[in-house]
Amino acid sequence: MSSKLSDISHDQLAVRRQKLTDLRDQGIDPFRSAFSPEHTAVSAVKAYVGDSEEQPRVSVAGRLKFIRKMGKAQFVKMQDQTGVIQAYVRIDALGEEAYGNFKKLDTGDIIGVEGSLFKTKTGEITIRAERYEMISKALRPLPEKFHGLTDQEQRIRQRHLDLIMNPDSRERFFNRSRIVSGIRRFLEDRDFLEVETPVFQNVAGGAAAKPFVTHHNTLDRDFSLRISLELYLKRLLVGGFDRVFEIGRNFRNEGISRRHNPEFTMLELYQAYSDYRGMMELIQSLIRFLARDVLGNDEIKMPDGEVIDFMGEWREARYKDLVCEKVDNPDWFELPKSEKIERVKELGLEVDDGFEDYEVSNEVFGKLIEPNLIQPTFVTHLPKELCPLAKITLDDPTTIDVFELCIGGMEIAPAYSEQNDPDMQRKMFEKQAGEEIQNIDEDFLETLEYGMPSAGGLGMGIDRITILLTEAENIRDVILYPQLRS
């Protein structure tokens, strides 16, 4: 049963408010402490010197998660950003008045404790409290330890309580930060320059998606929130920045699912004088670095128990070959659309005459193939209609030089040999504009006419790579504050 705001009784709140009043009547303001901890919970435990009678003195601040009262002594557990440490508090160490106030503390209160370390009979390294400081009085009780915060939506709406009560959630968000930091280190070591590009854009380009629109009062004009980082980063290639990347928010006014959120974080990078093959080596090296060097795992386990080994072989397969194999027809891409629709319906998919020819095949890939690509797989040479920003394949003008890296049944990172022919780029944009009712970014096309070097480009969703590497079940588990219905 979840502990919602309405579950907190008036009496519980009144008791805590009265304790606050009592403290202030004694001249104690629990919100004005200048306590400066010199240790974290983890560093304090590490400071313990085994088999030594003289142990170091430490000072730690944290939230009270557990209190066990024993008359003239108490054991408490304090949680800070790094973990939990135990403290032992005795009346003869603090003095009668200070101990009396300590006995009035509640779980959720934030305190600071100073004292020397010792090890209990059960082997737990503990602070022998010699002084404590009240730092912040919790006026609302925490949820129950075992039954208090299990409702998924409540955990998101009250993320602060989720982080206090659920160690797995805390660790997952720590790992997200480690992943982002690791990406920056990896790319900077390869001489990539981190840049920032506009969130407000005249034309929301670089992808086919419905944008959010906002009005700029001072300029008295509407702007679209960006749906992609791509076109501005390519402008920088024209400007002479050969290796650039950005980690930033994109906004797509579209659906929500286990793997989609309208506001999401993307890594996009571009490397001059490279191509999609160069991006294969880069993304493989990056993900292996994140798995092994940042998170310390060569492999992860899927919910069904299948193990993904990042250090093993990464498969490469052509899009057309995968589709032909799935529909059991080597001549699939030569068939008329009507026959394709008939066959796809036999496979249990919902398609109709309104689908474009390439969309029929892409339904097969998206619904029946991609979810089963669990081990790392580079799916190459996609239909040219799926991306107007990549180079056409020389030996097959119906496909483009791209790959989609699929792991764990989802797309993790697409990459292209970037289109740098301005005339070809215009033709592709015009074709897409006719189908998608999407504006053409004339400024970008003009920029290309100044000459953009050949380049490899790559995008990777930060949310999705975090889902994968932390074994999360839902994108909302890796976004601190996702949007929810009111």
XYZ file of C-alpha atoms in Angstrom:
486
model
C 0.000 0.000 0.000
C 1.511 3.358 -1.001
C 2.061 6.252 1.378
C 0.430 9.199 -0.351
C 0.210 12.726 0.985
C -3.354 12.047 2.101
C -2.162 9.065 4.170
C -0.217 11.340 6.526
C -2.413 11.995 9.536
C -2.978 15.420 11.050
C -1.621 14.065 14.339
C 1.704 13.078 12.743
C 2.154 16.551 11.314
C 1.065 18.189 14.571
C 3.571 16.197 16.638
C 6.455 17.237 14.394
C 5.329 20.855 14.378
C 5.214 20.802 18.191
C 8.778 19.449 18.316
C 9.842 22.322 16.068
C 8.169 24.796 18.420
C 9.879 23.199 21.441
C 13.281 23.515 19.798
C 12.725 27.161 18.996
C 11.528 27.822 22.545
C 14.947 26.540 23.666
C 16.663 28.969 21.295
C 17.464 26.288 18.738
C 16.642 26.987 15.086
C 17.066 23.679 13.220
C 17.340 25.428 9.867
C 20.381 27.623 10.557
C 23.185 25.176 11.313
C 26.638 25.808 9.845
C 27.767 22.187 10.293
C 30.451 21.329 7.737
C 31.013 17.565 7.396
C 34.564 16.479 6.684
C 33.585 12.980 5.565
C 30.899 11.213 3.603
C 29.292 8.024 4.858
C 31.501 5.968 2.555
C 34.763 7.848 3.241
C 34.131 7.645 6.987
C 33.780 3.859 6.806
C 36.946 3.662 4.705
C 38.792 5.715 7.328
C 38.461 2.905 9.883
C 41.847 1.403 10.741
C 41.582 -2.326 11.324
C 42.968 -3.849 14.557
C 43.902 -0.416 15.939
C 42.843 0.814 19.342
C 43.085 4.426 18.198
C 40.549 5.188 15.491
C 40.173 8.444 13.545
C 37.622 11.082 14.414
C 35.093 11.763 11.677
C 32.211 14.157 11.024
C 29.293 13.172 8.783
C 25.974 14.807 7.922
C 22.930 12.985 6.654
C 19.250 12.125 6.943
C 18.083 9.857 9.746
C 16.709 6.689 8.170
C 16.507 4.498 11.282
C 16.390 5.108 15.041
C 16.640 2.422 17.715
C 16.209 3.724 21.270
C 17.792 1.868 24.197
C 17.142 4.008 27.254
C 20.335 5.997 27.763
C 21.718 5.110 24.343
C 20.550 4.986 20.738
C 21.702 3.516 17.463
C 20.809 5.601 14.408
C 21.550 5.239 10.719
C 22.295 8.318 8.615
C 22.080 8.474 4.825
C 24.004 10.933 2.674
C 24.692 11.071 -1.046
C 27.171 8.209 -0.894
C 25.424 5.740 1.391
C 24.533 4.933 4.993
C 26.569 4.976 8.197
C 25.607 4.076 11.744
C 26.106 6.279 14.808
C 26.006 5.295 18.482
C 24.724 7.994 20.824
C 25.027 7.856 24.629
C 23.808 10.257 27.299
C 27.210 10.299 29.044
C 28.936 11.366 25.803
C 26.517 14.145 24.817
C 25.345 15.360 28.184
C 21.841 15.193 29.619
C 20.348 18.241 27.844
C 21.762 17.460 24.393
C 20.788 13.809 24.709
C 17.286 14.803 25.752
C 16.902 16.779 22.548
C 18.449 13.958 20.524
C 15.779 11.588 21.826
C 13.152 13.854 20.261
C 14.560 13.432 16.727
C 12.447 11.772 14.059
C 13.308 9.720 11.003
C 13.760 12.126 8.123
C 15.545 14.742 10.230
C 18.927 15.835 8.923
C 21.743 16.002 11.458
C 25.504 16.209 11.671
C 27.519 13.904 13.939
C 31.141 14.014 15.109
C 33.035 11.285 16.908
C 35.579 8.500 16.694
C 34.994 5.236 14.861
C 34.566 1.793 16.370
C 33.267 -1.581 15.265
C 30.208 -3.122 16.914
C 29.934 -6.734 17.993
C 28.152 -7.443 14.723
C 31.070 -5.997 12.782
C 29.457 -2.711 11.668
C 31.720 0.349 11.555
C 30.002 3.025 13.632
C 30.538 6.597 14.791
C 30.720 6.967 18.593
C 28.918 10.324 18.716
C 30.590 13.002 20.825
C 28.711 15.936 19.316
C 25.709 16.366 17.088
C 24.081 19.280 15.310
C 20.479 19.664 14.207
C 20.557 20.737 10.560
C 16.984 20.418 9.305
C 13.771 19.256 10.949
C 11.591 17.048 8.732
C 8.026 18.249 9.240
C 6.570 15.347 7.243
C 7.254 11.674 7.975
C 8.994 9.487 5.433
C 7.042 6.632 3.813
C 7.199 3.273 5.543
C 10.415 1.447 4.785
C 8.945 -1.642 3.148
C 5.489 -0.580 1.961
C 5.690 3.169 1.670
C 6.716 4.052 -1.881
C 5.883 1.278 -4.308
C 3.425 3.049 -6.602
C 5.329 3.820 -9.816
C 3.568 7.083 -10.603
C 3.930 8.361 -7.053
C 7.651 7.602 -7.201
C 7.919 9.891 -10.226
C 5.677 12.651 -8.880
C 7.609 12.646 -5.598
C 11.075 11.844 -6.918
C 12.662 13.281 -3.764
C 11.011 10.520 -1.723
C 11.925 7.912 -4.324
C 15.592 8.915 -4.020
C 15.445 8.867 -0.208
C 13.704 5.501 0.068
C 14.881 3.447 -2.924
C 18.623 2.664 -3.157
C 18.205 1.178 -6.647
C 16.703 4.412 -7.919
C 19.462 6.483 -6.312
C 22.143 4.286 -7.877
C 20.494 4.421 -11.291
C 20.570 8.219 -11.356
C 24.147 8.275 -10.081
C 25.003 5.965 -12.970
C 23.219 8.209 -15.444
C 25.474 11.063 -14.367
C 28.509 8.795 -14.610
C 27.468 7.788 -18.133
C 27.166 11.407 -19.282
C 30.474 12.307 -17.669
C 32.103 9.249 -19.264
C 30.819 10.224 -22.713
C 32.419 13.645 -22.362
C 35.760 12.194 -21.251
C 35.784 9.657 -24.076
C 35.039 12.199 -26.786
C 37.390 14.850 -25.433
C 40.169 12.259 -25.441
C 39.445 11.903 -29.177
C 39.739 15.671 -29.703
C 36.016 16.346 -29.998
C 34.865 19.835 -29.015
C 31.677 20.181 -26.965
C 29.393 22.944 -28.250
C 25.911 24.319 -27.626
C 23.356 25.045 -30.332
C 19.962 26.821 -30.180
C 16.912 25.264 -28.597
C 14.670 27.857 -30.276
C 14.841 27.322 -34.032
C 13.273 28.994 -37.054
C 12.737 25.604 -38.706
C 12.637 22.410 -36.643
C 14.848 20.267 -38.874
C 17.108 17.247 -38.738
C 14.272 14.771 -38.190
C 10.664 14.135 -39.122
C 8.730 14.961 -35.970
C 6.049 17.341 -34.737
C 7.654 20.206 -32.803
C 6.497 22.216 -29.814
C 5.936 25.871 -30.743
C 6.518 28.848 -28.451
C 6.190 32.609 -28.876
C 9.065 35.011 -28.294
C 7.500 38.212 -26.947
C 10.410 40.568 -27.569
C 10.926 39.455 -31.167
C 7.172 38.971 -31.638
C 7.574 35.727 -33.527
C 7.060 32.005 -33.071
C 9.897 29.531 -32.703
C 9.956 25.735 -32.695
C 11.716 23.896 -29.909
C 14.344 21.783 -31.611
C 13.569 18.213 -32.563
C 17.195 17.443 -33.420
C 20.692 18.843 -32.864
C 21.863 17.914 -36.337
C 21.647 20.896 -38.681
C 23.399 23.414 -36.448
C 26.208 20.981 -35.688
C 26.730 20.486 -39.424
C 26.947 24.246 -39.848
C 29.957 24.062 -37.539
C 31.601 21.508 -39.854
C 31.262 24.088 -42.615
C 32.745 26.649 -40.232
C 35.882 24.563 -39.784
C 35.207 22.660 -36.539
C 36.186 19.127 -37.563
C 34.993 17.185 -34.502
C 32.018 18.474 -32.535
C 29.476 17.031 -30.151
C 26.557 18.217 -28.086
C 24.630 16.625 -25.244
C 21.316 18.437 -25.143
C 17.566 18.296 -24.851
C 15.289 17.653 -27.811
C 11.522 18.125 -27.806
C 9.036 16.172 -29.921
C 5.317 16.792 -29.505
C 4.464 13.142 -29.944
C 3.588 10.016 -27.981
C 4.791 8.613 -24.666
C 5.779 4.981 -24.203
C 8.187 2.813 -22.226
C 10.985 4.037 -24.504
C 9.740 7.447 -25.665
C 9.395 10.759 -23.826
C 8.535 14.087 -25.508
C 11.479 15.768 -23.769
C 14.635 13.694 -24.070
C 18.402 14.025 -24.016
C 20.552 13.274 -27.046
C 24.217 12.961 -27.820
C 24.987 13.992 -31.397
C 28.494 14.137 -32.846
C 30.054 14.814 -36.222
C 33.543 13.947 -37.404
C 34.897 15.446 -40.606
C 36.640 13.148 -43.092
C 34.933 10.077 -41.649
C 31.855 8.057 -42.638
C 29.372 5.592 -41.166
C 32.114 2.955 -40.952
C 34.174 5.271 -38.780
C 31.114 5.771 -36.596
C 30.846 1.982 -36.128
C 34.256 1.866 -34.478
C 33.501 4.961 -32.416
C 30.158 3.831 -30.977
C 31.414 0.322 -30.251
C 34.425 1.726 -28.407
C 32.271 4.270 -26.563
C 29.698 1.764 -25.289
C 32.402 -0.691 -24.245
C 34.123 2.150 -22.385
C 30.882 3.097 -20.614
C 30.121 -0.507 -19.679
C 33.559 -1.565 -18.476
C 35.442 1.561 -17.451
C 32.570 3.704 -16.160
C 30.111 1.164 -14.703
C 32.430 -1.811 -14.251
C 30.383 -4.374 -16.166
C 31.312 -6.239 -19.343
C 27.770 -7.550 -19.657
C 24.196 -6.963 -18.550
C 21.228 -9.255 -18.037
C 17.894 -8.717 -19.768
C 14.597 -9.270 -17.887
C 14.193 -12.669 -19.579
C 17.647 -13.698 -18.355
C 19.527 -13.338 -21.673
C 22.996 -11.884 -21.180
C 24.336 -9.139 -23.451
C 28.117 -9.304 -23.737
C 29.506 -5.943 -24.865
C 33.009 -7.349 -25.250
C 31.920 -10.094 -27.652
C 31.294 -9.923 -31.384
C 28.984 -7.211 -32.707
C 26.909 -8.467 -35.619
C 26.440 -6.546 -38.880
C 23.422 -7.199 -41.118
C 21.781 -5.372 -44.031
C 18.271 -4.070 -43.497
C 16.959 -5.695 -46.685
C 18.425 -9.081 -45.773
C 16.751 -9.027 -42.360
C 13.360 -8.106 -43.836
C 13.571 -10.715 -46.615
C 14.464 -13.368 -44.063
C 11.552 -12.397 -41.813
C 8.944 -12.460 -44.587
C 10.546 -15.606 -46.069
C 10.885 -14.109 -49.543
C 14.274 -13.199 -51.095
C 12.510 -11.074 -53.734
C 10.479 -9.056 -51.235
C 11.682 -5.649 -52.380
C 10.713 -6.407 -55.992
C 7.086 -7.178 -55.109
C 4.260 -4.700 -55.709
C 2.972 -2.944 -52.615
C -0.332 -4.826 -52.679
C 1.399 -8.191 -52.298
C 3.563 -6.832 -49.502
C 0.503 -5.588 -47.639
C -1.179 -8.975 -47.963
C 1.874 -10.788 -46.601
C 2.377 -8.322 -43.751
C -1.221 -8.760 -42.672
C -0.601 -12.528 -42.584
C 2.215 -11.781 -40.124
C -0.284 -10.036 -37.850
C 0.567 -6.402 -38.577
C -1.954 -3.650 -39.280
C -1.192 -1.928 -42.592
C -3.351 -0.561 -45.402
C -3.154 1.067 -48.817
C -2.363 4.412 -47.213
C 1.104 3.159 -46.299
C 3.994 4.090 -48.573
C 5.838 1.102 -50.020
C 8.879 1.603 -47.782
C 6.614 2.036 -44.748
C 5.177 -1.449 -45.231
C 8.643 -3.000 -45.050
C 9.566 -0.757 -42.145
C 6.575 -2.067 -40.184
C 8.097 -5.522 -40.502
C 11.449 -4.262 -39.297
C 10.110 -2.115 -36.461
C 7.544 -4.574 -35.103
C 8.986 -8.021 -35.846
C 12.756 -7.633 -36.232
C 14.118 -4.813 -34.066
C 12.515 -6.036 -30.798
C 14.389 -9.336 -31.243
C 17.828 -7.822 -31.890
C 19.125 -8.358 -28.378
C 22.864 -8.748 -28.949
C 24.656 -5.694 -30.419
C 23.723 -5.517 -34.103
C 24.576 -2.917 -36.751
C 21.649 -2.822 -39.183
C 23.033 -1.178 -42.335
C 21.821 0.304 -45.621
C 18.324 1.422 -44.714
C 15.836 2.661 -47.350
C 16.719 6.168 -48.483
C 13.224 7.421 -47.624
C 13.926 6.942 -43.915
C 16.595 9.637 -43.778
C 17.137 12.478 -46.269
C 20.388 13.565 -44.597
C 22.631 10.621 -45.504
C 24.575 9.699 -48.625
C 23.018 7.340 -51.177
C 24.733 3.925 -51.372
C 26.856 3.686 -54.528
C 25.870 0.140 -55.460
C 22.189 0.461 -54.473
C 20.490 3.824 -55.105
C 17.464 2.725 -53.043
C 19.466 2.689 -49.788
C 21.684 5.046 -47.810
C 25.054 4.602 -46.103
C 23.802 4.391 -42.551
C 23.479 1.995 -39.668
C 21.137 1.645 -36.753
C 22.799 0.057 -33.742
C 20.236 -2.148 -31.997
C 20.837 -3.631 -28.556
C 18.351 -5.106 -26.132
C 15.550 -4.942 -28.682
C 15.739 -1.186 -29.262
C 17.568 1.310 -31.426
C 20.455 2.776 -29.451
C 22.353 4.812 -32.028
C 21.858 5.664 -35.707
C 24.830 6.917 -37.739
C 25.303 8.208 -41.273
C 27.763 9.028 -43.958
C 26.539 12.611 -44.028
C 25.134 14.158 -47.196
C 27.333 17.112 -48.194
C 26.118 17.642 -51.766
C 23.846 20.711 -51.494
C 21.900 19.903 -54.683
C 21.225 16.325 -53.624
C 20.343 17.539 -50.139
C 17.765 19.945 -51.603
C 16.168 17.149 -53.641
C 15.893 14.945 -50.563
C 14.433 17.785 -48.478
C 11.896 18.610 -51.168
C 10.789 14.986 -51.397
C 10.397 14.803 -47.636
C 8.576 18.142 -47.492
C 6.012 16.824 -49.961
C 5.309 13.820 -47.743
C 5.725 15.257 -44.269
C 4.484 18.837 -44.800
C 7.788 19.947 -43.291
C 9.417 23.290 -43.951
C 12.743 23.304 -45.753
C 15.656 24.944 -43.935
C 16.896 27.241 -46.685
C 19.583 28.705 -44.446
C 21.096 25.261 -43.932
C 21.059 24.549 -47.670
C 22.801 27.857 -48.330
C 25.393 26.962 -45.686
C 26.109 23.664 -47.473
C 26.896 25.584 -50.655
C 30.005 26.981 -48.956
C 31.317 23.421 -48.775
C 31.002 20.845 -45.995
C 33.674 18.158 -45.677
C 32.704 14.528 -45.905
C 31.733 13.418 -42.422
C 30.387 10.682 -40.233
C 27.578 11.620 -37.876
C 26.065 9.750 -34.957
C 23.256 10.191 -32.471
C 22.642 8.304 -29.238
C 19.774 8.775 -26.826
C 21.137 9.318 -23.325
C 17.902 8.023 -21.843
C 18.005 4.826 -23.890
C 21.660 4.009 -23.252
C 20.934 4.538 -19.545
C 17.936 2.188 -19.750
C 20.207 -0.405 -21.318
C 23.273 -0.087 -19.105
C 21.356 0.211 -15.813
C 18.861 -2.537 -16.711
C 15.886 -0.211 -16.210
C 12.404 -1.204 -17.358
C 10.986 2.168 -18.389
C 12.318 5.472 -19.712
C 10.612 7.188 -16.774
C 12.963 5.255 -14.473
C 15.976 7.123 -15.905
C 14.510 10.650 -16.208
C 14.378 12.488 -12.902
C 11.274 14.508 -13.698
C 9.342 13.240 -16.747
C 6.070 14.887 -17.710
C 2.887 13.314 -16.341
C -0.796 13.916 -16.719
C -2.215 16.389 -14.226
